[in-house]
Short mmCIF file of C-alpha atoms in Angstrom, two decimals:
data_model
loop_
_atom_site.label_atom_id
_atom_site.label_comp_id
_atom_site.label_asym_id
_atom_site.label_seq_id
_atom_site.Cartn_x
_atom_site.Cartn_y
_atom_site.Cartn_z
CA UNK E 283 -48.67 44.63 127.53
CA UNK E 284 -51.25 47.05 128.89
CA UNK E 285 -52.56 49.63 126.44
CA UNK E 286 -54.87 52.61 126.77
CA UNK E 287 -57.00 53.48 123.75
CA UNK E 288 -58.83 56.80 123.54
CA UNK E 289 -61.82 57.47 121.33
CA UNK E 290 -64.52 60.05 120.76
CA UNK E 291 -62.58 63.15 119.76
CA UNK E 292 -63.60 65.37 116.88
CA UNK E 293 -64.79 68.78 115.75
CA UNK E 294 -67.50 70.51 117.77
CA UNK E 295 -68.99 73.99 117.81
CA UNK E 296 -68.47 76.31 120.79
CA UNK E 297 -71.02 75.76 123.50
CA UNK E 298 -71.66 72.16 122.51
CA UNK E 299 -70.71 68.95 124.29
CA UNK E 300 -68.41 66.04 123.55
CA UNK E 301 -67.51 62.89 125.41
CA UNK E 302 -64.23 61.07 125.08
CA UNK E 303 -63.36 57.69 126.51
CA UNK E 304 -60.29 55.66 127.33
CA UNK E 305 -60.39 51.87 127.41
CA UNK E 306 -57.68 49.76 128.97
CA UNK E 307 -56.66 46.47 127.41
CA UNK E 308 -56.77 43.09 129.12
CA UNK E 309 -54.28 41.65 131.60
CA UNK E 310 -55.26 44.26 134.17
CA UNK E 311 -55.68 43.59 137.84
CA UNK E 312 -56.68 47.11 138.83
CA UNK E 313 -56.72 50.65 137.51
CA UNK E 314 -55.82 53.09 140.23
CA UNK E 315 -55.73 56.86 139.72
CA UNK E 316 -56.73 58.08 136.26
CA UNK E 317 -56.05 61.49 134.77
CA UNK E 318 -56.96 63.32 131.61
CA UNK E 319 -54.34 65.71 130.24
CA UNK E 320 -54.43 67.96 127.21
CA UNK E 321 -51.86 69.66 125.05
CA UNK E 322 -52.62 72.56 122.75
CA UNK E 323 -50.24 73.54 119.93
CA UNK E 324 -47.23 75.37 121.28
CA UNK E 325 -48.21 74.79 124.89
CA UNK E 326 -47.17 72.42 127.65
CA UNK E 327 -49.27 69.41 128.50
CA UNK E 328 -51.65 70.31 131.32
CA UNK E 329 -53.63 68.26 133.80
CA UNK E 330 -57.37 68.58 133.22
CA UNK E 331 -59.01 66.15 135.63
CA UNK E 332 -58.22 63.31 138.02
CA UNK E 333 -60.29 60.49 139.47
CA UNK E 334 -59.14 58.01 142.10
CA UNK E 335 -60.20 54.37 142.29
CA UNK E 336 -62.81 55.39 144.88
CA UNK E 337 -64.06 58.07 142.45
CA UNK E 338 -62.77 61.13 144.23
CA UNK E 339 -62.37 63.78 141.54
CA UNK E 340 -60.37 66.95 141.01
CA UNK E 341 -60.41 69.45 138.15
CA UNK E 342 -58.33 72.24 136.72
CA UNK E 343 -59.90 75.62 137.37
CA UNK E 344 -60.28 76.18 133.64
CA UNK E 345 -62.70 73.25 133.25
CA UNK E 346 -64.37 73.11 136.67
CA UNK E 347 -68.14 73.06 136.31
CA UNK E 348 -67.96 72.16 132.61
CA UNK E 349 -66.08 68.84 132.49
CA UNK E 350 -66.86 65.62 134.33
CA UNK E 351 -64.44 62.73 134.72
CA UNK E 352 -65.84 59.29 135.47
CA UNK E 353 -64.92 55.64 135.32
CA UNK E 354 -66.46 52.20 134.97
CA UNK E 355 -64.20 49.82 136.84
CA UNK E 356 -66.05 46.76 135.53
CA UNK E 357 -65.31 47.80 131.95
CA UNK E 358 -61.81 49.20 132.61
CA UNK E 359 -62.97 52.35 130.87
CA UNK E 360 -62.64 56.01 131.79
CA UNK E 361 -64.58 58.96 130.45
CA UNK E 362 -64.37 62.72 130.13
CA UNK E 363 -67.67 64.50 129.49
CA UNK E 364 -67.03 68.01 128.20
CA UNK E 365 -69.86 70.55 128.19
CA UNK E 366 -70.02 74.22 127.19
CA UNK E 367 -66.89 73.78 125.12
CA UNK E 368 -64.78 76.80 124.26
CA UNK E 369 -62.23 77.33 121.48
CA UNK E 370 -59.51 77.35 124.12
CA UNK E 371 -60.40 73.74 124.94
CA UNK E 372 -58.96 72.74 121.57
CA UNK E 373 -56.13 70.29 122.19
CA UNK E 374 -55.02 66.71 121.99
CA UNK E 375 -56.47 64.94 125.01
CA UNK E 376 -54.54 62.11 126.65
CA UNK E 377 -55.61 59.64 129.29
CA UNK E 378 -53.07 58.59 131.85
CA UNK E 379 -53.51 55.82 134.39
CA UNK E 380 -51.65 54.06 137.14
CA UNK E 381 -52.32 50.37 136.50
CA UNK E 382 -51.49 47.13 138.23
CA UNK E 383 -51.35 44.20 135.81
CA UNK E 384 -52.27 40.61 136.55
CA UNK E 385 -48.66 39.84 137.40
CA UNK E 386 -48.69 42.44 140.17
CA UNK E 387 -46.59 45.02 138.39
CA UNK E 388 -47.62 48.66 138.75
CA UNK E 389 -46.67 51.53 136.50
CA UNK E 390 -48.27 54.42 134.68
CA UNK E 391 -49.48 54.32 131.09
CA UNK E 392 -50.45 56.92 128.49
CA UNK E 393 -52.97 56.70 125.71
CA UNK E 394 -52.12 57.79 122.18
CA UNK E 395 -54.23 60.94 122.38
CA UNK E 396 -57.42 62.10 120.69
CA UNK E 397 -57.89 65.47 118.99
CA UNK E 398 -60.66 67.75 120.20
CA UNK E 399 -61.26 70.85 118.10
CA UNK E 400 -63.76 73.50 119.17
CA UNK E 401 -64.55 75.83 116.31
CA UNK E 402 -67.49 77.37 114.52
#
């Protein structure tokens, strides 16, 4: 069973940086498109950033220029570098990936989420 495990969330002051990561478990043949979503209290889950297998990226307007999504295909790990953080970036961040396992089955998976809190 493929699993995605996020790490690196926490409390950070406004204007500071934080990096979160998402590692995929074994039994993976390939990780295709990867997304980071976030969900703030009382709000819908929103798409923050996307990266394809060939590393083409796309960002929500609210984070463009501040956040960077990246991936290390050799390590089956994805990253979200967040700079110049604002209180409105406070949310639970989820990674989401389209994965093909070693048996050739493709489907999308979600991580369990990691809390990012931006506050002074």
